[in-house]
Amino acid sequence: MSPAEPSTSAEPRSPADSPRVRFAPSPTGYLHVGSARTALFNWLYARSAGGTMVLRIEDTDESRNRPELTDAIFEYLEWLGIDYDEGPSYQSDQRERHREAVQQLLDDGRAYLCDADDNELAGTEMADGRAVRFRTPEGATVIDDVVRGEVAVDHAQLGDFVIWRSDGSPTFVLANAVDDADMAITHAIRGEDLLSSTPRAVLVAEALGATPPIYAHLPLLVNEQRKKLSKRRDDVSLESYRKRGFLAEAMANYLALLGWGPRDGVEIRPMAEIIGQFRLEDVNKAPAFFDIAKLEHFNGVYIRELDAEELLVALEPHLTSEDVPWPPERYRPDVVAAMAPLVQEKLRTLDGIIPQVDWLFLEEPTIDEQSWDKAVVRGKAAPEILDATIATLADCPWDPDTVKDAVFAAGEAHGVNRSKSQAPVRVAVTGRSVGPPLFEPMVDHLTREEVLRRLQTARSHL
Ligand code: GLU
């Protein structure tokens, strides 16, 4: 379906209508990758079809809303580069309008009052303490979903559902349908978990004389075990991805591919190109695998594209956060500036910088047990190599080549090749068997005394 040929489950829209979409989050938890994907697809559709993007905060559940959660929505939309043309509006501001809509349905005989015991009451005047049910007619509703095709629901399955609670608040379906109608929303692009509520929203809209939006239900996000992503099992909050050092551009690029793909197959590309490629009718209904390894690969590509200055700016918050393993006073930005280009190629996340540089800021390196076991305990001639290295480094010229030659010579004397003879020294000095280039940083950023102390400590544990 293209914007020029909209289809709808009710009255056809005029082809001249330009799309109006909305992101309508409920601020009941931190922004989830699934919600971010929903926001992004609405935005991509609006931007690709010359439409309008509206932000509506569905904050009617007063018991669960917290203001900081709404602020987090604004913050993360901005982070991802998702802007909006109207809003934010707050659903809770529409309470009177929702009451009026319910009254209209009562007056028209499309709804009825009931009490807590589910008994129908005579009269149509709403008052607190009374719930209101929608009088579901016989028949079926067919939703022509852009993604899922025709979805038919027999009204017998819906029953007479509550649209107004006895505590004087609208239910989700009522508020959602009324707001979509009032805001002239043309397309409701949202998660598949809401599909079951859609026939009720359509019935309410039609009973109010409104044209329901065209629905596009986006596929579920699933984890490696093909299970629906869940807050308990999976890392789902955008905040945690940002903290680990995913770049917003990489995250947004990756989210765009969850349930959609460009026709030319090029997956990693600037957002402007994604907008150019995006077609709502190309969204598919198969569950989308949220593949963290693929996201990390994307992020690595985006990290490699940063220039030296951009890389340092991106790394900075990760190096100065409260979670760094070194004492803050030992941190040296000049050392990071020298190290960053050496490790840029390898980084998948920005916080991956920490194990690359921590040994330069820690008093003592944090020894990785596996590395220690493999390279030092079981490394061929490791004690001899450490001894010989300590002896040479005590008074050789302090430059990388001399140090390197000393280590290699110590290995060769015991029949150990170059890369293997370096291993016990690397583990003693950095704590790990893999990491950045060793000799230059070691000589440039540590003192001879520091290096000797680390080698001696390692030797004393053998
Ligand atoms: N407020 C709903 C939610 O956050 C979304 C409603 C909609 O998109 O229609 O789950």
Short mmCIF file of C-alpha atoms and ligand atoms in Angstrom, two decimals:
data_model
loop_
_atom_site.label_atom_id
_atom_site.label_comp_id
_atom_site.label_asym_id
_atom_site.label_seq_id
_atom_site.Cartn_x
_atom_site.Cartn_y
_atom_site.Cartn_z
CA MET A 1 0.00 0.00 0.00
CA SER A 2 1.43 3.36 -0.89
CA PRO A 3 0.27 6.67 0.56
CA ALA A 4 -1.52 7.33 -2.70
CA GLU A 5 -3.71 4.25 -2.33
CA PRO A 6 -4.72 3.87 1.28
CA SER A 7 -7.05 1.12 2.29
CA THR A 8 -9.07 0.99 5.46
CA SER A 9 -11.39 -1.30 7.29
CA ALA A 10 -14.09 1.37 7.22
CA GLU A 11 -14.72 4.39 4.98
CA PRO A 12 -12.08 4.77 2.29
CA ARG A 13 -9.89 7.77 2.87
CA SER A 14 -9.33 10.40 0.29
CA PRO A 15 -6.12 9.73 -1.62
CA ALA A 16 -5.22 13.33 -0.93
CA ASP A 17 -4.91 12.66 2.81
CA SER A 18 -1.29 12.85 3.75
CA PRO A 19 -0.44 10.29 6.41
CA ARG A 20 -0.70 11.25 10.05
CA VAL A 21 0.95 8.78 12.34
CA ARG A 22 1.55 8.75 16.03
CA PHE A 23 3.86 7.19 18.54
CA ALA A 24 1.70 6.61 21.59
CA PRO A 25 3.80 5.19 24.42
CA SER A 26 2.49 4.50 27.89
CA PRO A 27 5.12 5.77 30.32
CA THR A 28 5.02 2.72 32.53
CA GLY A 29 8.62 1.60 32.11
CA TYR A 30 11.89 2.64 30.52
CA LEU A 31 11.85 2.79 26.75
CA HIS A 32 12.06 -0.74 25.44
CA VAL A 33 13.79 -1.64 22.17
CA GLY A 34 10.39 -2.78 20.86
CA SER A 35 8.82 0.61 21.58
CA ALA A 36 11.80 2.34 20.02
CA ARG A 37 11.31 0.22 16.89
CA THR A 38 7.61 1.25 16.86
CA ALA A 39 8.54 4.92 17.19
CA LEU A 40 11.12 4.58 14.44
CA PHE A 41 8.77 2.85 11.97
CA ASN A 42 6.13 5.54 12.50
CA TRP A 43 8.76 8.18 11.93
CA LEU A 44 10.19 6.43 8.87
CA TYR A 45 6.74 6.19 7.38
CA ALA A 46 5.97 9.84 8.10
CA ARG A 47 9.30 11.01 6.73
CA SER A 48 9.21 8.78 3.66
CA ALA A 49 5.62 9.64 2.75
CA GLY A 50 5.61 13.35 3.53
CA GLY A 51 3.37 12.78 6.54
CA THR A 52 3.05 14.12 10.05
CA MET A 53 4.48 12.48 13.14
CA VAL A 54 2.57 13.02 16.37
CA LEU A 55 3.76 12.14 19.87
CA ARG A 56 0.99 11.23 22.28
CA ILE A 57 1.79 10.15 25.79
CA GLU A 58 -0.83 7.61 26.89
CA ASP A 59 -0.64 8.38 30.57
CA THR A 60 -4.09 7.39 31.73
CA ASP A 61 -2.87 4.66 34.06
CA GLU A 62 -2.14 6.99 36.95
CA SER A 63 -1.02 4.26 39.28
CA ARG A 64 1.87 3.30 37.01
CA ASN A 65 2.96 6.57 35.42
CA ARG A 66 6.07 8.31 36.64
CA PRO A 67 7.22 11.66 35.26
CA GLU A 68 10.81 10.52 34.87
CA LEU A 69 9.61 7.78 32.54
CA THR A 70 8.02 10.38 30.26
CA ASP A 71 11.24 12.39 30.32
CA ALA A 72 13.15 9.26 29.38
CA ILE A 73 10.88 8.82 26.34
CA PHE A 74 11.75 12.34 25.14
CA GLU A 75 15.42 11.78 25.85
CA TYR A 76 15.68 8.49 23.97
CA LEU A 77 13.65 9.64 20.98
CA GLU A 78 16.02 12.57 20.68
CA TRP A 79 19.01 10.29 21.09
CA LEU A 80 17.81 8.11 18.21
CA GLY A 81 17.13 11.17 16.07
CA ILE A 82 13.35 10.65 16.00
CA ASP A 83 11.66 14.04 15.96
CA TYR A 84 7.97 14.81 15.85
CA ASP A 85 5.84 17.48 14.25
CA GLU A 86 3.04 17.64 16.83
CA GLY A 87 2.99 17.04 20.53
CA PRO A 88 3.80 15.84 22.99
CA SER A 89 0.18 15.70 23.99
CA TYR A 90 -0.97 13.93 27.11
CA GLN A 91 -3.90 11.58 27.05
CA SER A 92 -4.72 12.42 30.65
CA ASP A 93 -5.62 15.96 29.52
CA GLN A 94 -8.48 14.52 27.48
CA ARG A 95 -10.46 13.07 30.39
CA GLU A 96 -13.49 15.30 29.74
CA ARG A 97 -13.40 14.50 26.04
CA HIS A 98 -13.32 10.80 26.82
CA ARG A 99 -16.26 11.19 29.21
CA GLU A 100 -18.16 13.05 26.50
CA ALA A 101 -17.50 10.27 23.98
CA VAL A 102 -18.75 7.66 26.42
CA GLN A 103 -21.83 9.79 27.09
CA GLN A 104 -22.45 9.98 23.36
CA LEU A 105 -22.30 6.19 23.11
CA LEU A 106 -24.71 5.92 26.05
CA ASP A 107 -27.08 8.42 24.49
CA ASP A 108 -27.00 6.56 21.21
CA GLY A 109 -27.71 3.27 22.89
CA ARG A 110 -24.29 1.92 21.86
CA ALA A 111 -23.23 1.48 25.47
CA TYR A 112 -24.83 0.92 28.83
CA LEU A 113 -24.13 1.48 32.49
CA CYS A 114 -23.34 -1.42 34.70
CA ASP A 115 -22.45 -1.78 38.33
CA ALA A 116 -19.59 -3.61 39.88
CA ASP A 117 -21.58 -6.84 39.95
CA ASP A 118 -21.92 -6.66 36.22
CA ASN A 119 -25.63 -5.91 36.36
CA GLU A 120 -27.01 -3.68 33.69
CA LEU A 121 -28.53 -0.48 35.05
CA ALA A 122 -31.33 1.61 33.63
CA GLY A 123 -30.62 5.22 32.64
CA THR A 124 -27.83 6.75 30.62
CA GLU A 125 -26.51 9.46 32.93
CA MET A 126 -22.91 8.71 33.86
CA ALA A 127 -21.83 9.13 37.40
CA ASP A 128 -18.75 8.04 39.26
CA GLY A 129 -19.05 4.61 40.66
CA ARG A 130 -20.60 3.19 37.50
CA ALA A 131 -18.76 1.39 34.78
CA VAL A 132 -19.86 1.57 31.17
CA ARG A 133 -19.84 -1.29 28.72
CA PHE A 134 -19.87 -1.11 24.96
CA ARG A 135 -22.86 -2.89 23.45
CA THR A 136 -21.09 -5.12 20.95
CA PRO A 137 -23.34 -5.84 18.01
CA GLU A 138 -23.58 -9.24 16.41
CA GLY A 139 -21.33 -9.91 13.47
CA ALA A 140 -17.63 -9.70 12.83
CA THR A 141 -14.98 -7.04 12.29
CA VAL A 142 -12.42 -7.47 9.57
CA ILE A 143 -9.23 -5.48 9.92
CA ASP A 144 -7.23 -5.02 6.76
CA ASP A 145 -3.87 -4.82 8.44
CA VAL A 146 -1.02 -3.54 6.28
CA VAL A 147 1.34 -6.14 7.71
CA ARG A 148 -0.87 -9.05 8.63
CA GLY A 149 -3.47 -8.87 5.89
CA GLU A 150 -7.10 -9.50 6.77
CA VAL A 151 -7.74 -10.30 10.38
CA ALA A 152 -11.35 -11.28 11.09
CA VAL A 153 -12.73 -11.34 14.60
CA ASP A 154 -16.15 -12.65 15.50
CA HIS A 155 -17.88 -10.27 17.87
CA ALA A 156 -18.97 -13.18 20.01
CA GLN A 157 -15.34 -13.35 21.13
CA LEU A 158 -15.37 -9.76 22.28
CA GLY A 159 -18.51 -9.63 24.38
CA ASP A 160 -19.68 -6.31 25.82
CA PHE A 161 -16.40 -4.81 26.91
CA VAL A 162 -15.80 -2.08 29.49
CA ILE A 163 -15.03 1.37 28.08
CA TRP A 164 -15.32 3.38 31.30
CA ARG A 165 -14.29 2.22 34.73
CA SER A 166 -16.23 2.72 37.90
CA ASP A 167 -13.35 4.87 39.22
CA GLY A 168 -14.15 7.44 36.54
CA SER A 169 -11.34 6.60 34.10
CA PRO A 170 -11.50 5.54 30.46
CA THR A 171 -10.17 2.14 29.45
CA PHE A 172 -7.22 1.89 27.06
CA VAL A 173 -9.36 1.05 24.05
CA LEU A 174 -11.76 3.94 24.55
CA ALA A 175 -9.07 6.58 25.05
CA ASN A 176 -6.93 5.17 22.27
CA ALA A 177 -9.78 5.08 19.73
CA VAL A 178 -11.12 8.53 20.65
CA ASP A 179 -7.68 10.14 20.49
CA ASP A 180 -6.81 8.55 17.16
CA ALA A 181 -10.11 9.88 15.78
CA ASP A 182 -9.69 13.37 17.26
CA MET A 183 -6.12 13.63 16.01
CA ALA A 184 -7.17 12.41 12.55
CA ILE A 185 -4.58 9.67 12.69
CA THR A 186 -4.53 7.86 9.35
CA HIS A 187 -2.18 4.99 10.23
CA ALA A 188 -1.75 3.27 13.57
CA ILE A 189 1.63 1.56 13.36
CA ARG A 190 2.23 -0.36 16.56
CA GLY A 191 3.30 -3.63 18.13
CA GLU A 192 1.63 -6.91 17.39
CA ASP A 193 0.82 -7.34 21.09
CA LEU A 194 -1.96 -4.76 20.58
CA LEU A 195 -3.63 -6.62 17.72
CA SER A 196 -6.16 -8.30 20.00
CA SER A 197 -7.46 -4.90 21.16
CA THR A 198 -7.86 -3.57 17.63
CA PRO A 199 -11.36 -4.88 16.79
CA ARG A 200 -12.67 -3.18 19.93
CA ALA A 201 -11.01 0.11 19.00
CA VAL A 202 -12.50 -0.16 15.51
CA LEU A 203 -15.99 -0.81 16.93
CA VAL A 204 -15.71 2.18 19.27
CA ALA A 205 -14.47 4.50 16.52
CA GLU A 206 -17.22 3.44 14.13
CA ALA A 207 -19.91 3.78 16.80
CA LEU A 208 -18.68 7.35 17.31
CA GLY A 209 -18.99 8.00 13.60
CA ALA A 210 -15.24 8.16 13.04
CA THR A 211 -13.10 6.41 10.47
CA PRO A 212 -10.62 4.18 12.28
CA PRO A 213 -6.99 4.44 11.21
CA ILE A 214 -5.39 1.94 8.91
CA TYR A 215 -3.57 -0.50 11.18
CA ALA A 216 -0.09 -1.87 10.70
CA HIS A 217 0.92 -4.29 13.45
CA LEU A 218 4.67 -4.72 13.60
CA PRO A 219 6.07 -8.20 14.21
CA LEU A 220 7.14 -9.35 17.65
CA LEU A 221 10.76 -9.09 18.63
CA VAL A 222 12.17 -12.43 19.72
CA ASN A 223 15.42 -13.57 21.31
CA GLU A 224 17.81 -16.34 20.28
CA GLN A 225 15.43 -19.01 21.55
CA ARG A 226 12.70 -17.44 19.40
CA LYS A 227 10.90 -16.35 22.54
CA LYS A 228 9.25 -12.96 22.80
CA LEU A 229 11.74 -10.48 24.26
CA SER A 230 10.97 -10.05 27.91
CA LYS A 231 12.11 -7.59 30.52
CA ARG A 232 13.05 -10.39 32.87
CA ARG A 233 15.03 -12.53 30.46
CA ASP A 234 16.51 -10.12 27.99
CA ASP A 235 18.34 -6.85 27.91
CA VAL A 236 15.55 -4.70 26.48
CA SER A 237 15.94 -1.14 27.72
CA LEU A 238 17.49 1.37 25.37
CA GLU A 239 19.22 2.82 28.38
CA SER A 240 21.28 -0.31 28.87
CA TYR A 241 22.40 -0.31 25.23
CA ARG A 242 23.37 3.31 25.44
CA LYS A 243 25.31 2.62 28.63
CA ARG A 244 27.23 -0.21 27.01
CA GLY A 245 28.27 2.15 24.30
CA PHE A 246 26.08 1.57 21.32
CA LEU A 247 26.09 4.62 19.07
CA ALA A 248 22.67 6.10 18.40
CA GLU A 249 23.23 5.87 14.64
CA ALA A 250 24.07 2.17 14.83
CA MET A 251 21.13 1.47 17.13
CA ALA A 252 18.67 3.32 14.89
CA ASN A 253 20.04 1.64 11.78
CA TYR A 254 19.70 -1.77 13.41
CA LEU A 255 16.19 -1.11 14.77
CA ALA A 256 15.05 -0.15 11.26
CA LEU A 257 15.80 -3.70 10.14
CA LEU A 258 13.62 -5.43 12.71
CA GLY A 259 10.76 -6.54 10.53
CA TRP A 260 11.72 -4.53 7.49
CA GLY A 261 14.52 -4.57 4.95
CA PRO A 262 15.45 -2.37 2.01
CA ARG A 263 14.66 -3.83 -1.39
CA ASP A 264 18.28 -3.42 -2.51
CA GLY A 265 19.50 -5.47 0.47
CA VAL A 266 22.01 -2.87 1.75
CA GLU A 267 21.57 -2.99 5.49
CA ILE A 268 24.17 -0.63 6.95
CA ARG A 269 23.48 2.85 5.63
CA PRO A 270 22.67 6.40 6.72
CA MET A 271 19.17 7.16 7.97
CA ALA A 272 18.50 9.49 5.05
CA GLU A 273 18.86 6.51 2.73
CA ILE A 274 16.70 4.32 4.94
CA ILE A 275 13.96 6.94 4.71
CA GLY A 276 14.30 6.81 0.95
CA GLN A 277 13.97 3.03 0.94
CA PHE A 278 11.26 2.61 3.56
CA ARG A 279 7.89 1.17 2.45
CA LEU A 280 5.31 0.26 5.03
CA GLU A 281 4.03 -2.53 2.81
CA ASP A 282 7.48 -4.13 2.91
CA VAL A 283 7.20 -4.80 6.65
CA ASN A 284 6.85 -8.51 7.16
CA LYS A 285 4.90 -10.36 9.79
CA ALA A 286 7.43 -13.03 10.77
CA PRO A 287 8.84 -12.48 14.26
CA ALA A 288 12.02 -10.39 14.11
CA PHE A 289 15.12 -11.77 15.82
CA PHE A 290 16.77 -9.16 18.01
CA ASP A 291 20.30 -10.30 17.28
CA ILE A 292 22.75 -8.69 19.65
CA ALA A 293 25.77 -10.06 17.79
CA LYS A 294 24.51 -8.37 14.63
CA LEU A 295 23.85 -5.15 16.51
CA GLU A 296 27.42 -5.28 17.84
CA HIS A 297 28.71 -5.80 14.32
CA PHE A 298 26.77 -2.74 13.15
CA ASN A 299 28.11 -0.76 16.05
CA GLY A 300 31.67 -1.79 15.23
CA VAL A 301 31.18 -0.52 11.69
CA TYR A 302 29.87 2.81 12.95
CA ILE A 303 32.67 3.11 15.52
CA ARG A 304 35.26 2.59 12.78
CA GLU A 305 33.73 5.44 10.80
CA LEU A 306 34.37 7.95 13.60
CA ASP A 307 37.33 10.28 13.18
CA ALA A 308 39.86 10.56 16.00
CA GLU A 309 38.11 13.47 17.66
CA GLU A 310 34.62 11.96 17.40
CA LEU A 311 35.90 8.70 18.80
CA LEU A 312 37.32 10.42 21.88
CA VAL A 313 34.11 12.36 22.43
CA ALA A 314 32.10 9.13 22.18
CA LEU A 315 34.46 7.24 24.52
CA GLU A 316 34.70 9.91 27.16
CA PRO A 317 31.54 9.17 29.17
CA HIS A 318 32.49 5.50 29.34
CA LEU A 319 35.94 6.32 30.67
CA THR A 320 34.76 8.77 33.29
CA SER A 321 31.66 6.96 34.54
CA GLU A 322 31.34 5.70 38.09
CA ASP A 323 31.80 2.15 36.88
CA VAL A 324 35.41 2.38 35.74
CA PRO A 325 37.73 -0.04 37.54
CA TRP A 326 40.59 2.42 38.14
CA PRO A 327 40.89 5.20 40.73
CA PRO A 328 39.66 8.33 38.91
CA GLU A 329 42.78 10.31 39.82
CA ARG A 330 44.93 7.88 37.85
CA TYR A 331 42.94 8.40 34.65
CA ARG A 332 44.85 10.21 31.88
CA PRO A 333 42.97 11.46 28.81
CA ASP A 334 46.24 11.91 26.89
CA VAL A 335 46.91 8.17 27.25
CA VAL A 336 43.44 7.39 25.89
CA ALA A 337 44.03 9.76 23.00
CA ALA A 338 47.15 7.77 22.14
CA MET A 339 45.50 4.36 22.64
CA ALA A 340 42.13 4.95 20.97
CA PRO A 341 43.34 4.81 17.35
CA LEU A 342 45.24 1.59 18.14
CA VAL A 343 42.10 -0.22 19.30
CA GLN A 344 39.37 1.48 17.23
CA GLU A 345 39.28 -1.41 14.74
CA LYS A 346 38.49 -3.91 17.45
CA LEU A 347 35.81 -2.07 19.39
CA ARG A 348 32.26 -3.41 19.12
CA THR A 349 30.92 -1.25 21.92
CA LEU A 350 32.36 1.92 23.36
CA ASP A 351 32.73 0.38 26.80
CA GLY A 352 35.00 -2.18 25.15
CA ILE A 353 37.67 0.50 25.55
CA ILE A 354 37.91 -0.26 29.26
CA PRO A 355 39.75 -3.61 29.11
CA GLN A 356 42.02 -2.11 26.44
CA VAL A 357 43.31 0.66 28.69
CA ASP A 358 42.57 -0.29 32.30
CA TRP A 359 46.09 -1.71 32.81
CA LEU A 360 47.50 1.74 32.16
CA PHE A 361 45.48 3.34 34.96
CA LEU A 362 45.29 0.60 37.55
CA GLU A 363 47.87 0.28 40.29
CA GLU A 364 47.97 -3.47 39.55
CA PRO A 365 46.47 -5.09 36.47
CA THR A 366 43.36 -7.20 36.97
CA ILE A 367 44.57 -10.68 36.11
CA ASP A 368 42.22 -12.71 33.95
CA GLU A 369 42.38 -16.26 35.29
CA GLN A 370 42.09 -18.02 31.97
CA SER A 371 44.85 -15.91 30.46
CA TRP A 372 47.03 -16.50 33.49
CA ASP A 373 46.51 -20.22 33.37
CA LYS A 374 47.15 -20.51 29.66
CA ALA A 375 50.05 -18.13 29.16
CA VAL A 376 51.82 -18.15 32.49
CA VAL A 377 51.09 -21.38 34.37
CA ARG A 378 51.07 -23.57 31.28
CA GLY A 379 53.07 -21.32 28.95
CA LYS A 380 56.27 -22.96 27.73
CA ALA A 381 59.27 -21.63 29.68
CA ALA A 382 57.18 -18.85 31.19
CA PRO A 383 59.23 -18.58 34.44
CA GLU A 384 62.48 -18.46 32.46
CA ILE A 385 61.11 -15.83 30.09
CA LEU A 386 59.89 -13.70 32.99
CA ASP A 387 63.24 -14.03 34.79
CA ALA A 388 65.27 -13.13 31.72
CA THR A 389 62.99 -10.21 30.88
CA ILE A 390 63.20 -8.85 34.42
CA ALA A 391 66.98 -9.09 34.31
CA THR A 392 67.26 -7.27 30.98
CA LEU A 393 64.65 -4.60 31.64
CA ALA A 394 66.35 -3.61 34.85
CA ASP A 395 68.89 -1.53 32.95
CA CYS A 396 68.31 -1.70 29.19
CA PRO A 397 67.38 1.50 27.29
CA TRP A 398 63.67 2.18 27.88
CA ASP A 399 62.37 2.11 24.35
CA PRO A 400 59.91 -0.28 22.73
CA ASP A 401 62.29 -2.00 20.35
CA THR A 402 64.90 -2.80 22.95
CA VAL A 403 62.23 -4.11 25.31
CA LYS A 404 60.65 -6.16 22.57
CA ASP A 405 64.03 -7.64 21.53
CA ALA A 406 64.78 -8.54 25.12
CA VAL A 407 61.51 -10.45 25.47
CA PHE A 408 61.95 -12.26 22.16
CA ALA A 409 65.56 -13.17 22.93
CA ALA A 410 64.49 -14.61 26.28
CA GLY A 411 61.92 -16.78 24.49
CA GLU A 412 64.28 -17.87 21.75
CA ALA A 413 66.84 -19.01 24.30
CA HIS A 414 64.21 -21.55 25.38
CA GLY A 415 62.91 -22.46 21.94
CA VAL A 416 59.73 -20.40 22.20
CA ASN A 417 58.51 -18.43 19.17
CA ARG A 418 57.96 -14.68 19.25
CA SER A 419 54.23 -14.50 19.76
CA LYS A 420 54.33 -17.14 22.49
CA SER A 421 57.26 -15.58 24.30
CA GLN A 422 55.36 -12.33 24.54
CA ALA A 423 52.36 -13.99 26.21
CA PRO A 424 53.55 -14.31 29.84
CA VAL A 425 54.87 -10.75 29.74
CA ARG A 426 51.60 -9.45 28.32
CA VAL A 427 49.55 -11.23 30.98
CA ALA A 428 51.85 -10.02 33.77
CA VAL A 429 51.68 -6.40 32.58
CA THR A 430 48.13 -6.08 31.22
CA GLY A 431 46.31 -8.94 32.93
CA ARG A 432 45.11 -10.50 29.69
CA SER A 433 46.45 -12.55 26.79
CA VAL A 434 44.68 -10.38 24.21
CA GLY A 435 44.66 -6.62 23.97
CA PRO A 436 46.20 -3.66 22.26
CA PRO A 437 49.77 -3.52 20.96
CA LEU A 438 51.95 -4.11 24.01
CA PHE A 439 55.41 -2.66 23.82
CA GLU A 440 54.89 0.92 22.71
CA PRO A 441 52.06 1.74 25.14
CA MET A 442 53.91 -0.03 27.94
CA VAL A 443 57.07 1.99 27.45
CA ASP A 444 55.22 5.23 26.70
CA HIS A 445 52.71 5.15 29.54
CA LEU A 446 54.18 3.01 32.32
CA THR A 447 57.48 3.52 34.09
CA ARG A 448 60.25 0.97 34.15
CA GLU A 449 59.60 0.48 37.88
CA GLU A 450 55.93 -0.19 37.31
CA VAL A 451 56.61 -2.77 34.61
CA LEU A 452 59.30 -4.51 36.65
CA ARG A 453 57.01 -4.66 39.67
CA ARG A 454 54.28 -6.34 37.61
CA LEU A 455 56.72 -8.87 36.14
CA GLN A 456 58.12 -9.64 39.58
CA THR A 457 54.66 -10.04 41.08
CA ALA A 458 53.72 -12.51 38.37
CA ARG A 459 57.00 -14.39 38.80
CA SER A 460 56.52 -14.63 42.55
CA HIS A 461 53.20 -16.40 42.04
CA LEU A 462 54.73 -19.21 40.03
N1 GLU B 1 0.00 3.07 24.69
C1 GLU B 1 0.15 1.80 24.05
C2 GLU B 1 1.40 1.12 24.57
O1 GLU B 1 2.34 1.78 24.98
C3 GLU B 1 0.26 1.90 22.55
C4 GLU B 1 -1.03 2.30 21.92
C5 GLU B 1 -1.00 2.36 20.42
O2 GLU B 1 0.07 2.48 19.81
O3 GLU B 1 -2.07 2.31 19.84
O4 GLU B 1 1.45 -0.09 24.57
#
